[in-house]
Amino acid sequence: MKRDVIIACDFSSAEETFQFLDKFQDEKPFVKIGMELYYAEGPAIVKAIKERGHRIFLDLKLHDIPNTVKKSMSVLSRLDVDMCNLHAAGTIEMMRAALEGLTRADGTRPLLIAVTQLTSTSEERMQKDLLINATINDTIVHYACNAKEAGLDGVVCSPLEAGMVKEACGSEFMTVTPGVRFADGEVGDQVRITTPARAREIGTDYIVVGRPITAAADPVKAYRRCMAEFVGEA
Ligand code: C5P
């Protein structure tokens, strides 16, 4: 698996997104489209970014009955995204249905990864609100193993959890990790963070980086720095 940097395009309009992407003349970064942009602009934004030659991680975190997820995934697959995701809490059956829906007639499909526990959920809230009587780490590893059993490619997790997921599910099982900050940069609202260089040491496959690139004075320079530290090439 080749390491790569995914830029979180957390913008609320196509105009803002293209203004940002226009800055990249020499490279075509892998980009993440989240709910905000997708709900604002619809499938057209995915097609337009794809036409510009970018790979796309469509971060819509599906979670519904298996049949609905299967049918929705088949629509997303036709959009030709490269990676999409769902909540592992939807059960192994839902994840299997999602994979079926995602697989195209020619047998190809986008990568499918699962959210285990959102990093905004504390162990206390998980136990009290969700009535899950386990530690958060055990829950994350268990959900990751469920995702593997269902045939998924990996999970989204904090960089600090990537090691234990790899240990439990094997090094081939992908980890995609947000919460990345430069050693000398702003932390913002992220709590469990790591640098691109440390993420590389941990062995994560993809890092998802938003504001350290999108809010940088020179986003292309920040992206290249991230690539250099994480992938080892500019
Ligand atoms: O700007 P920043 O680098 O914090 O952006 C990180 C991106 O990763 C955002 O799109 C955020 O929604 C997403 N994300 C996250 N933590 C998770 C899952 C997704 O920060 N657990």
Coordinates of N, CA and C and ligand atoms in Angstrom, one line a residue:
M1 N 0.8 -1.2 0.0 CA 0.0 0.0 0.0 C 0.9 1.2 0.0
K2 N 0.6 2.1 -0.9 CA 1.4 3.4 -1.0 C 0.8 4.4 0.0
R3 N 1.7 5.0 0.8 CA 1.2 6.0 1.7 C 0.8 7.3 0.9
D4 N -0.3 8.0 1.3 CA -0.7 9.2 0.6 C -1.3 10.2 1.6
V5 N -1.3 11.4 1.2 CA -1.9 12.5 2.0 C -3.3 12.8 1.3
I6 N -4.4 12.9 2.1 CA -5.7 13.2 1.6 C -6.0 14.6 2.1
I7 N -6.3 15.5 1.3 CA -6.7 16.9 1.8 C -8.2 16.9 2.0
A8 N -8.6 17.3 3.3 CA -10.0 17.4 3.6 C -10.5 18.8 3.1
C9 N -11.3 18.7 2.0 CA -11.8 19.9 1.4 C -13.1 20.3 2.2
D10 N -12.9 20.8 3.4 CA -14.1 21.2 4.2 C -14.6 22.6 3.8
F11 N -15.1 22.7 2.6 CA -15.6 24.0 2.1 C -17.1 23.8 2.0
S12 N -17.8 25.0 1.9 CA -19.3 24.9 1.8 C -19.8 25.2 0.4
S13 N -18.9 25.5 -0.5 CA -19.4 25.7 -1.9 C -18.4 25.2 -2.9
A14 N -18.9 25.0 -4.1 CA -18.0 24.6 -5.2 C -17.0 25.7 -5.5
E15 N -17.5 26.9 -5.4 CA -16.6 28.1 -5.8 C -15.4 28.1 -4.9
E16 N -15.6 28.0 -3.6 CA -14.5 28.0 -2.6 C -13.6 26.8 -2.9
T17 N -14.2 25.7 -3.2 CA -13.4 24.4 -3.4 C -12.5 24.6 -4.6
F18 N -13.1 25.1 -5.7 CA -12.3 25.3 -7.0 C -11.2 26.3 -6.8
Q19 N -11.5 27.4 -6.0 CA -10.5 28.4 -5.8 C -9.3 27.8 -5.1
F20 N -9.6 26.9 -4.2 CA -8.5 26.2 -3.5 C -7.8 25.2 -4.4
L21 N -8.5 24.4 -5.2 CA -7.9 23.4 -6.0 C -7.1 24.0 -7.2
D22 N -7.5 25.2 -7.6 CA -6.8 25.9 -8.7 C -5.4 26.2 -8.3
K23 N -5.1 26.3 -7.0 CA -3.7 26.6 -6.6 C -2.8 25.5 -7.0
F24 N -3.3 24.3 -7.2 CA -2.5 23.1 -7.4 C -2.3 22.9 -8.9
Q25 N -1.2 23.4 -9.5 CA -1.0 23.3 -10.9 C -0.1 22.1 -11.3
D26 N 0.8 21.7 -10.4 CA 1.7 20.6 -10.8 C 1.4 19.3 -10.2
E27 N 0.4 19.2 -9.3 CA 0.1 17.9 -8.7 C -1.5 17.8 -8.6
K28 N -1.9 16.6 -8.4 CA -3.4 16.3 -8.3 C -3.6 15.6 -7.0
P29 N -3.7 16.4 -5.9 CA -3.9 15.7 -4.6 C -5.1 14.9 -4.5
F30 N -5.1 13.8 -3.6 CA -6.2 13.0 -3.3 C -7.0 13.9 -2.3
V31 N -8.3 14.1 -2.6 CA -9.1 15.0 -1.8 C -10.3 14.2 -1.1
K32 N -10.7 14.8 0.1 CA -11.8 14.2 0.8 C -13.0 15.2 0.7
I33 N -14.1 14.7 0.3 CA -15.3 15.5 0.2 C -16.2 15.0 1.4
G34 N -16.6 15.9 2.3 CA -17.4 15.5 3.4 C -18.9 15.9 3.2
M35 N -19.6 15.7 4.3 CA -21.1 16.0 4.2 C -21.4 17.4 3.8
E36 N -20.7 18.3 4.4 CA -21.0 19.8 4.2 C -21.0 20.1 2.7
L37 N -19.9 19.8 2.0 CA -19.8 20.1 0.6 C -20.7 19.3 -0.3
Y38 N -20.9 18.0 0.1 CA -21.7 17.1 -0.7 C -23.2 17.5 -0.6
Y39 N -23.6 17.9 0.6 CA -25.0 18.3 0.8 C -25.3 19.7 0.1
A40 N -24.2 20.5 0.1 CA -24.4 21.8 -0.5 C -24.4 21.7 -2.0
E41 N -23.6 20.8 -2.6 CA -23.5 20.8 -4.1 C -23.9 19.6 -4.8
G42 N -24.2 18.5 -4.0 CA -24.7 17.3 -4.6 C -23.6 16.5 -5.4
P43 N -24.1 15.5 -6.2 CA -23.1 14.6 -6.9 C -22.3 15.4 -7.9
A44 N -22.8 16.6 -8.4 CA -22.1 17.3 -9.4 C -20.7 17.7 -9.0
I45 N -20.5 18.0 -7.7 CA -19.2 18.4 -7.2 C -18.2 17.2 -7.3
V46 N -18.7 16.0 -7.0 CA -17.9 14.8 -7.1 C -17.4 14.6 -8.6
K47 N -18.4 14.7 -9.5 CA -18.1 14.6 -10.9 C -17.0 15.6 -11.4
A48 N -17.3 16.9 -10.9 CA -16.4 18.0 -11.4 C -15.0 17.8 -10.9
I49 N -14.8 17.4 -9.6 CA -13.5 17.2 -9.1 C -12.8 16.0 -9.7
K50 N -13.6 15.0 -10.0 CA -13.1 13.8 -10.7 C -12.6 14.2 -12.1
E51 N -13.4 15.0 -12.8 CA -13.0 15.4 -14.1 C -11.6 16.2 -14.1
R52 N -11.4 16.8 -13.0 CA -10.1 17.5 -12.9 C -8.9 16.6 -12.6
G53 N -9.2 15.3 -12.4 CA -8.2 14.3 -12.3 C -7.8 14.0 -10.8
H54 N -8.6 14.4 -9.9 CA -8.3 14.1 -8.5 C -8.9 12.7 -8.1
R55 N -8.2 12.0 -7.2 CA -8.9 10.9 -6.5 C -9.7 11.4 -5.4
I56 N -10.8 10.7 -5.1 CA -11.8 11.3 -4.1 C -12.2 10.3 -3.1
F57 N -12.0 10.7 -1.8 CA -12.6 10.0 -0.7 C -13.9 10.7 -0.3
L58 N -15.0 10.0 -0.5 CA -16.3 10.6 -0.2 C -16.7 10.1 1.2
D59 N -16.6 11.1 2.1 CA -16.8 10.8 3.5 C -18.2 11.1 4.0
L60 N -19.1 10.2 3.7 CA -20.5 10.4 4.0 C -21.0 9.5 5.2
K61 N -20.2 8.6 5.6 CA -20.4 7.8 6.8 C -21.8 7.2 6.9
L62 N -22.1 6.3 5.9 CA -23.4 5.7 5.9 C -23.7 4.8 7.1
H63 N -25.0 4.8 7.5 CA -25.4 4.0 8.6 C -26.9 3.9 8.5
D64 N -27.4 2.7 8.0 CA -28.9 2.5 7.9 C -29.1 1.0 7.8
I65 N -30.3 0.6 7.4 CA -30.6 -0.8 7.3 C -29.8 -1.3 6.1
P66 N -29.4 -2.6 6.1 CA -28.5 -3.1 5.1 C -29.0 -2.9 3.6
N67 N -30.2 -3.0 3.4 CA -30.7 -2.9 2.0 C -30.6 -1.4 1.5
T68 N -30.8 -0.5 2.4 CA -30.7 1.0 2.0 C -29.2 1.3 1.8
V69 N -28.4 0.8 2.6 CA -26.9 1.1 2.5 C -26.4 0.5 1.2
K70 N -26.9 -0.8 0.9 CA -26.4 -1.4 -0.3 C -26.8 -0.6 -1.6
K71 N -28.0 -0.2 -1.6 CA -28.5 0.6 -2.8 C -27.8 2.0 -2.9
S72 N -27.6 2.6 -1.7 CA -26.9 3.9 -1.7 C -25.5 3.7 -2.2
M73 N -24.8 2.7 -1.7 CA -23.4 2.5 -2.1 C -23.3 2.2 -3.6
S74 N -24.3 1.6 -4.2 CA -24.2 1.3 -5.6 C -24.3 2.6 -6.4
V75 N -25.1 3.6 -5.8 CA -25.1 4.9 -6.5 C -23.8 5.6 -6.4
L76 N -23.2 5.6 -5.2 CA -21.9 6.2 -5.0 C -20.8 5.6 -5.8
S77 N -20.9 4.3 -6.0 CA -19.9 3.6 -6.9 C -20.0 4.1 -8.3
R78 N -21.2 4.4 -8.8 CA -21.3 4.9 -10.1 C -20.7 6.3 -10.3
L79 N -20.6 7.0 -9.2 CA -20.0 8.3 -9.2 C -18.5 8.2 -9.4
D80 N -18.0 7.0 -9.4 CA -16.5 6.7 -9.6 C -15.6 7.3 -8.5
V81 N -16.1 7.3 -7.3 CA -15.2 7.7 -6.2 C -14.2 6.7 -5.9
D82 N -13.1 7.0 -5.3 CA -12.0 6.1 -5.0 C -12.1 5.4 -3.7
M83 N -12.8 6.1 -2.7 CA -12.9 5.6 -1.4 C -14.1 6.1 -0.8
C84 N -14.9 5.3 0.0 CA -16.0 5.8 0.7 C -16.1 5.1 2.1
N85 N -17.1 5.5 2.9 CA -17.1 4.9 4.2 C -18.5 4.8 4.8
L86 N -18.5 4.1 6.0 CA -19.8 3.8 6.7 C -19.4 3.7 8.2
H87 N -20.5 3.6 9.0 CA -20.2 3.3 10.4 C -20.2 1.8 10.7
A88 N -19.2 1.4 11.3 CA -19.1 -0.1 11.7 C -20.2 -0.5 12.6
A89 N -20.8 0.5 13.4 CA -21.9 0.3 14.3 C -23.1 -0.3 13.6
G90 N -23.2 -0.2 12.3 CA -24.3 -0.7 11.5 C -24.4 -2.2 11.4
T91 N -23.4 -2.9 11.9 CA -23.3 -4.3 12.0 C -22.5 -4.9 10.8
I92 N -22.1 -6.2 11.0 CA -21.3 -6.9 9.9 C -22.2 -7.1 8.7
E93 N -23.5 -7.4 9.0 CA -24.4 -7.6 7.9 C -24.6 -6.3 7.0
M94 N -24.6 -5.2 7.7 CA -24.7 -3.9 6.9 C -23.5 -3.7 6.1
M95 N -22.3 -4.0 6.7 CA -21.0 -3.8 6.0 C -20.9 -4.7 4.8
R96 N -21.4 -5.9 4.9 CA -21.4 -6.9 3.8 C -22.3 -6.4 2.7
A97 N -23.4 -5.9 3.0 CA -24.4 -5.4 2.1 C -23.8 -4.1 1.3
A98 N -23.1 -3.3 2.1 CA -22.4 -2.1 1.5 C -21.4 -2.5 0.4
L99 N -20.6 -3.6 0.7 CA -19.6 -4.0 -0.2 C -20.3 -4.6 -1.5
E100 N -21.4 -5.3 -1.3 CA -22.1 -5.8 -2.5 C -22.6 -4.7 -3.4
G101 N -23.2 -3.7 -2.7 CA -23.7 -2.5 -3.5 C -22.6 -1.8 -4.2
L102 N -21.4 -1.7 -3.6 CA -20.3 -0.9 -4.1 C -19.6 -1.6 -5.3
T103 N -19.7 -2.9 -5.4 CA -19.0 -3.7 -6.4 C -19.7 -3.5 -7.8
R104 N -18.9 -3.0 -8.7 CA -19.4 -2.8 -10.1 C -19.5 -4.1 -10.9
A105 N -20.2 -4.0 -12.0 CA -20.5 -5.2 -12.8 C -19.1 -5.8 -13.2
D106 N -18.1 -5.0 -13.4 CA -16.8 -5.6 -13.8 C -15.9 -6.0 -12.7
G107 N -16.5 -6.0 -11.5 CA -15.8 -6.6 -10.3 C -15.0 -5.5 -9.6
T108 N -14.8 -4.3 -10.1 CA -14.0 -3.3 -9.5 C -14.9 -2.6 -8.5
R109 N -14.3 -1.9 -7.5 CA -15.1 -1.1 -6.6 C -14.2 -0.1 -5.9
P110 N -14.8 1.0 -5.3 CA -14.0 1.9 -4.5 C -13.5 1.2 -3.2
L111 N -12.5 1.7 -2.6 CA -12.1 1.2 -1.3 C -13.2 1.6 -0.3
L112 N -13.4 0.7 0.6 CA -14.5 0.9 1.6 C -13.9 0.8 3.0
I113 N -14.0 1.8 3.8 CA -13.5 1.8 5.2 C -14.6 2.2 6.2
A114 N -14.4 1.8 7.4 CA -15.4 2.0 8.4 C -14.9 2.9 9.5
V115 N -15.9 3.7 10.0 CA -15.7 4.5 11.2 C -15.9 3.6 12.4
T116 N -15.0 3.6 13.3 CA -15.2 2.7 14.5 C -16.0 3.6 15.5
Q117 N -15.3 4.2 16.4 CA -16.0 5.2 17.3 C -15.4 6.6 16.8
L118 N -16.3 7.5 16.7 CA -15.9 8.9 16.3 C -14.9 9.4 17.4
T119 N -13.9 10.1 17.0 CA -12.9 10.6 18.0 C -13.6 11.7 18.9
S120 N -14.7 12.2 18.5 CA -15.4 13.1 19.4 C -16.2 12.4 20.5
T121 N -16.3 11.1 20.4 CA -17.0 10.3 21.5 C -15.9 9.9 22.6
S122 N -16.2 10.3 23.8 CA -15.3 9.9 24.9 C -15.7 8.5 25.4
E123 N -14.8 7.9 26.1 CA -15.2 6.6 26.7 C -16.4 6.7 27.6
E124 N -16.4 7.8 28.4 CA -17.5 8.0 29.3 C -18.9 8.2 28.6
R125 N -18.9 9.0 27.5 CA -20.1 9.1 26.7 C -20.5 7.8 26.1
M126 N -19.5 7.1 25.6 CA -19.8 5.8 24.9 C -20.5 4.9 25.9
Q127 N -20.0 4.8 27.1 CA -20.6 3.9 28.1 C -21.9 4.4 28.6
K128 N -22.0 5.7 28.9 CA -23.3 6.3 29.5 C -24.4 6.5 28.4
D129 N -24.0 7.1 27.3 CA -25.1 7.4 26.3 C -25.4 6.2 25.5
L130 N -24.4 5.5 25.1 CA -24.6 4.3 24.2 C -24.7 3.0 24.9
L131 N -24.5 3.0 26.2 CA -24.6 1.8 27.0 C -23.7 0.7 26.5
I132 N -22.5 1.1 26.0 CA -21.5 0.1 25.6 C -20.6 -0.2 26.8
N133 N -20.6 -1.4 27.3 CA -19.9 -1.7 28.6 C -18.6 -2.3 28.3
A134 N -17.7 -1.5 27.7 CA -16.3 -1.9 27.3 C -15.4 -0.7 27.3
T135 N -14.1 -0.9 27.2 CA -13.3 0.3 27.1 C -13.4 0.8 25.6
I136 N -13.0 2.1 25.4 CA -13.2 2.6 24.0 C -12.2 1.9 23.1
N137 N -11.0 1.6 23.6 CA -10.0 0.9 22.8 C -10.5 -0.5 22.4
D138 N -11.1 -1.2 23.3 CA -11.6 -2.6 23.0 C -12.7 -2.5 22.0
T139 N -13.5 -1.4 22.1 CA -14.6 -1.2 21.1 C -14.1 -0.9 19.8
I140 N -13.1 -0.1 19.7 CA -12.5 0.3 18.4 C -11.9 -0.9 17.7
V141 N -11.1 -1.7 18.5 CA -10.5 -2.9 17.9 C -11.6 -3.9 17.5
H142 N -12.6 -4.1 18.3 CA -13.7 -5.0 18.0 C -14.4 -4.6 16.7
Y143 N -14.7 -3.3 16.6 CA -15.4 -2.8 15.4 C -14.5 -3.0 14.2
A144 N -13.2 -2.7 14.4 CA -12.2 -2.9 13.2 C -12.2 -4.4 12.8
C145 N -12.2 -5.3 13.8 CA -12.2 -6.7 13.4 C -13.5 -7.1 12.7
N146 N -14.6 -6.5 13.1 CA -15.9 -6.7 12.4 C -15.8 -6.2 10.9
A147 N -15.2 -5.1 10.8 CA -15.0 -4.5 9.4 C -14.2 -5.5 8.6
K148 N -13.1 -6.0 9.2 CA -12.3 -6.9 8.4 C -13.1 -8.2 8.1
E149 N -13.8 -8.7 9.0 CA -14.6 -9.9 8.8 C -15.6 -9.7 7.7
A150 N -16.2 -8.5 7.6 CA -17.1 -8.2 6.5 C -16.5 -8.0 5.2
G151 N -15.1 -7.9 5.2 CA -14.4 -7.8 3.9 C -14.0 -6.4 3.5
L152 N -14.1 -5.4 4.5 CA -13.8 -4.1 4.2 C -12.3 -3.9 4.1
D153 N -11.8 -2.8 3.6 CA -10.4 -2.5 3.4 C -9.7 -1.9 4.6
G154 N -10.4 -1.3 5.5 CA -9.8 -0.7 6.6 C -10.7 0.2 7.4
V155 N -10.1 1.0 8.3 CA -10.9 1.9 9.1 C -10.3 3.3 9.2
V156 N -11.2 4.2 9.6 CA -10.8 5.6 9.9 C -10.5 5.5 11.4
C157 N -9.4 6.0 11.8 CA -9.1 6.1 13.3 C -8.1 7.1 13.6
S158 N -8.0 7.5 14.9 CA -7.0 8.4 15.3 C -5.6 7.8 15.1
P159 N -4.6 8.6 14.8 CA -3.3 8.1 14.5 C -2.8 7.3 15.7
L160 N -3.3 7.6 16.9 CA -2.8 6.9 18.1 C -3.5 5.5 18.3
E161 N -4.5 5.3 17.5 CA -5.2 4.0 17.5 C -4.7 3.1 16.3
A162 N -4.0 3.7 15.4 CA -3.6 2.9 14.2 C -2.8 1.7 14.5
G163 N -1.9 1.9 15.5 CA -1.0 0.8 15.8 C -1.8 -0.5 16.3
M164 N -2.7 -0.2 17.2 CA -3.5 -1.4 17.8 C -4.4 -2.0 16.8
V165 N -4.9 -1.2 15.8 CA -5.8 -1.7 14.8 C -4.9 -2.6 13.9
K166 N -3.7 -2.2 13.5 CA -2.8 -3.0 12.7 C -2.4 -4.3 13.4
E167 N -2.2 -4.2 14.7 CA -1.8 -5.3 15.5 C -2.9 -6.4 15.5
A168 N -4.2 -5.9 15.6 CA -5.3 -6.8 15.7 C -5.7 -7.3 14.3
C169 N -5.7 -6.5 13.3 CA -6.2 -6.9 12.0 C -5.2 -7.1 10.9
G170 N -3.9 -6.9 11.2 CA -2.9 -7.2 10.2 C -2.4 -5.9 9.5
S171 N -1.2 -5.9 9.1 CA -0.6 -4.7 8.5 C -1.3 -4.3 7.2
E172 N -1.9 -5.3 6.5 CA -2.5 -5.0 5.2 C -3.8 -4.3 5.4
F173 N -4.4 -4.3 6.6 CA -5.7 -3.7 6.9 C -5.4 -2.2 7.0
M174 N -6.0 -1.4 6.1 CA -5.7 0.0 6.0 C -6.2 0.9 7.2
T175 N -5.4 1.8 7.6 CA -5.8 2.8 8.5 C -5.7 4.2 7.9
V176 N -6.8 5.0 8.0 CA -6.9 6.3 7.4 C -7.0 7.3 8.6
T177 N -6.1 8.1 8.8 CA -6.1 8.9 10.1 C -6.1 10.4 9.9
P178 N -7.1 11.0 10.5 CA -7.1 12.5 10.7 C -6.4 12.9 11.9
G179 N -6.5 14.2 12.3 CA -5.8 14.6 13.5 C -4.3 14.8 13.3
V180 N -3.9 15.3 12.2 CA -2.5 15.5 11.9 C -2.2 17.0 11.9
R181 N -1.1 17.3 12.6 CA -0.6 18.7 12.7 C 0.9 18.7 12.5
F182 N 1.4 19.8 11.9 CA 2.8 20.0 11.8 C 3.3 20.3 13.2
A183 N 4.6 19.9 13.5 CA 5.2 20.1 14.8 C 5.1 21.5 15.3
D184 N 5.3 22.5 14.3 CA 5.3 23.9 14.7 C 4.0 24.6 14.3
G185 N 2.9 23.8 14.1 CA 1.6 24.4 13.6 C 0.6 24.6 14.7
E186 N -0.6 25.2 14.3 CA -1.7 25.3 15.2 C -2.4 24.0 15.4
V187 N -2.9 23.7 16.6 CA -3.6 22.5 16.9 C -5.1 22.6 16.6
G188 N -5.6 23.8 16.9 CA -7.1 24.0 16.6 C -7.9 23.2 17.6
D189 N -9.0 22.5 17.1 CA -9.8 21.8 18.0 C -9.5 20.3 18.1
Q190 N -8.4 19.9 17.4 CA -8.1 18.5 17.4 C -7.4 18.2 18.8
V191 N -7.6 17.0 19.3 CA -7.1 16.7 20.6 C -6.0 15.6 20.5
R192 N -6.3 14.5 19.9 CA -5.3 13.4 19.8 C -4.6 13.5 18.5
I193 N -3.5 14.3 18.5 CA -2.9 14.6 17.2 C -1.5 13.9 17.0
T194 N -1.1 14.0 15.8 CA 0.3 13.5 15.6 C 0.9 14.3 14.4
T195 N 2.2 14.3 14.2 CA 2.8 14.9 13.0 C 2.8 14.0 11.8
P196 N 2.9 14.5 10.6 CA 3.0 13.6 9.5 C 4.2 12.6 9.6
A197 N 5.3 13.0 10.2 CA 6.4 12.1 10.3 C 6.1 11.0 11.3
R198 N 5.5 11.3 12.4 CA 5.1 10.3 13.4 C 4.1 9.4 12.8
A199 N 3.1 9.9 12.1 CA 2.1 9.0 11.4 C 2.8 8.0 10.5
R200 N 3.8 8.4 9.9 CA 4.6 7.5 9.0 C 5.3 6.4 9.8
E201 N 5.8 6.8 11.0 CA 6.5 5.8 11.9 C 5.5 4.8 12.4
I202 N 4.3 5.3 12.7 CA 3.2 4.5 13.3 C 2.8 3.4 12.2
G203 N 2.9 3.8 11.0 CA 2.6 2.9 9.9 C 1.2 3.0 9.3
T204 N 0.6 4.2 9.5 CA -0.7 4.4 8.9 C -0.6 4.6 7.4
D205 N -1.7 4.3 6.7 CA -1.6 4.3 5.2 C -1.9 5.6 4.6
Y206 N -2.9 6.3 5.1 CA -3.3 7.6 4.6 C -3.5 8.5 5.8
I207 N -3.0 9.8 5.6 CA -3.4 10.8 6.6 C -4.4 11.8 5.9
V208 N -5.4 12.2 6.7 CA -6.4 13.2 6.2 C -6.0 14.5 6.9
V209 N -5.7 15.5 6.1 CA -5.2 16.8 6.6 C -6.1 17.9 6.0
G210 N -6.7 18.6 6.9 CA -7.5 19.8 6.5 C -6.8 21.1 6.7
R211 N -7.2 21.7 7.8 CA -6.7 23.1 8.0 C -5.2 23.4 7.9
P212 N -4.4 22.4 8.3 CA -2.9 22.7 8.2 C -2.6 23.0 6.7
I213 N -3.4 22.5 5.8 CA -3.2 22.8 4.3 C -4.1 23.9 3.9
T214 N -5.4 23.7 4.1 CA -6.4 24.6 3.5 C -6.3 26.0 4.1
A215 N -5.9 26.1 5.4 CA -5.8 27.5 6.0 C -4.4 28.0 6.0
A216 N -3.5 27.3 5.3 CA -2.1 27.8 5.3 C -2.0 29.0 4.3
A217 N -1.0 29.9 4.6 CA -0.8 31.0 3.8 C -0.4 30.5 2.4
D218 N 0.3 29.4 2.3 CA 0.7 28.8 1.0 C 0.3 27.3 1.0
P219 N -1.0 27.0 0.6 CA -1.4 25.6 0.7 C -0.6 24.6 -0.1
V220 N -0.1 25.0 -1.2 CA 0.7 24.1 -2.0 C 2.0 23.7 -1.3
K221 N 2.6 24.7 -0.7 CA 3.8 24.5 0.1 C 3.5 23.6 1.3
A222 N 2.4 23.8 1.9 CA 2.0 23.0 3.1 C 1.7 21.6 2.7
Y223 N 1.1 21.4 1.5 CA 0.8 20.1 1.0 C 2.1 19.3 0.7
R224 N 3.1 20.1 0.1 CA 4.4 19.4 -0.3 C 5.1 19.1 1.0
R225 N 5.0 19.9 2.0 CA 5.7 19.6 3.3 C 5.1 18.3 3.9
C226 N 3.8 18.2 3.8 CA 3.1 17.1 4.3 C 3.5 15.8 3.6
M227 N 3.6 15.9 2.3 CA 4.0 14.8 1.4 C 5.4 14.4 1.8
A228 N 6.3 15.4 1.9 CA 7.7 15.1 2.2 C 7.9 14.4 3.5
E229 N 7.1 14.9 4.5 CA 7.3 14.3 5.9 C 6.6 12.9 5.9
F230 N 5.5 12.7 5.3 CA 4.7 11.5 5.4 C 5.1 10.4 4.4
V231 N 5.2 10.9 3.1 CA 5.5 9.9 2.1 C 6.9 9.8 1.8
G232 N 7.6 10.9 2.0 CA 9.1 10.9 1.8 C 9.4 11.4 0.4
E233 N 8.5 12.1 -0.3 CA 8.8 12.7 -1.5 C 7.9 14.0 -1.6
A234 N 8.4 15.0 -2.4 CA 7.7 16.2 -2.5 C 6.7 16.1 -3.6
Ligands
C5P1 O1 -8.8 20.5 9.6 P1 -8.4 19.1 10.1 O2 -7.1 18.7 9.7 O3 -8.7 19.0 11.6 O4 -9.5 18.2 9.3 C1 -9.6 16.8 9.6 C2 -10.7 16.2 8.8 O5 -10.9 14.9 9.2 C3 -12.0 16.9 8.9 O6 -12.7 16.8 7.7 C4 -12.7 16.1 10.0 O7 -14.1 16.1 9.9 C5 -12.2 14.7 9.7 N1 -12.3 13.8 10.8 C6 -11.6 14.0 12.0 N2 -11.8 13.1 13.0 C7 -12.4 12.0 12.9 C8 -13.0 11.7 11.6 C9 -12.9 12.6 10.6 O8 -11.0 15.0 12.2 N3 -12.5 11.1 13.8

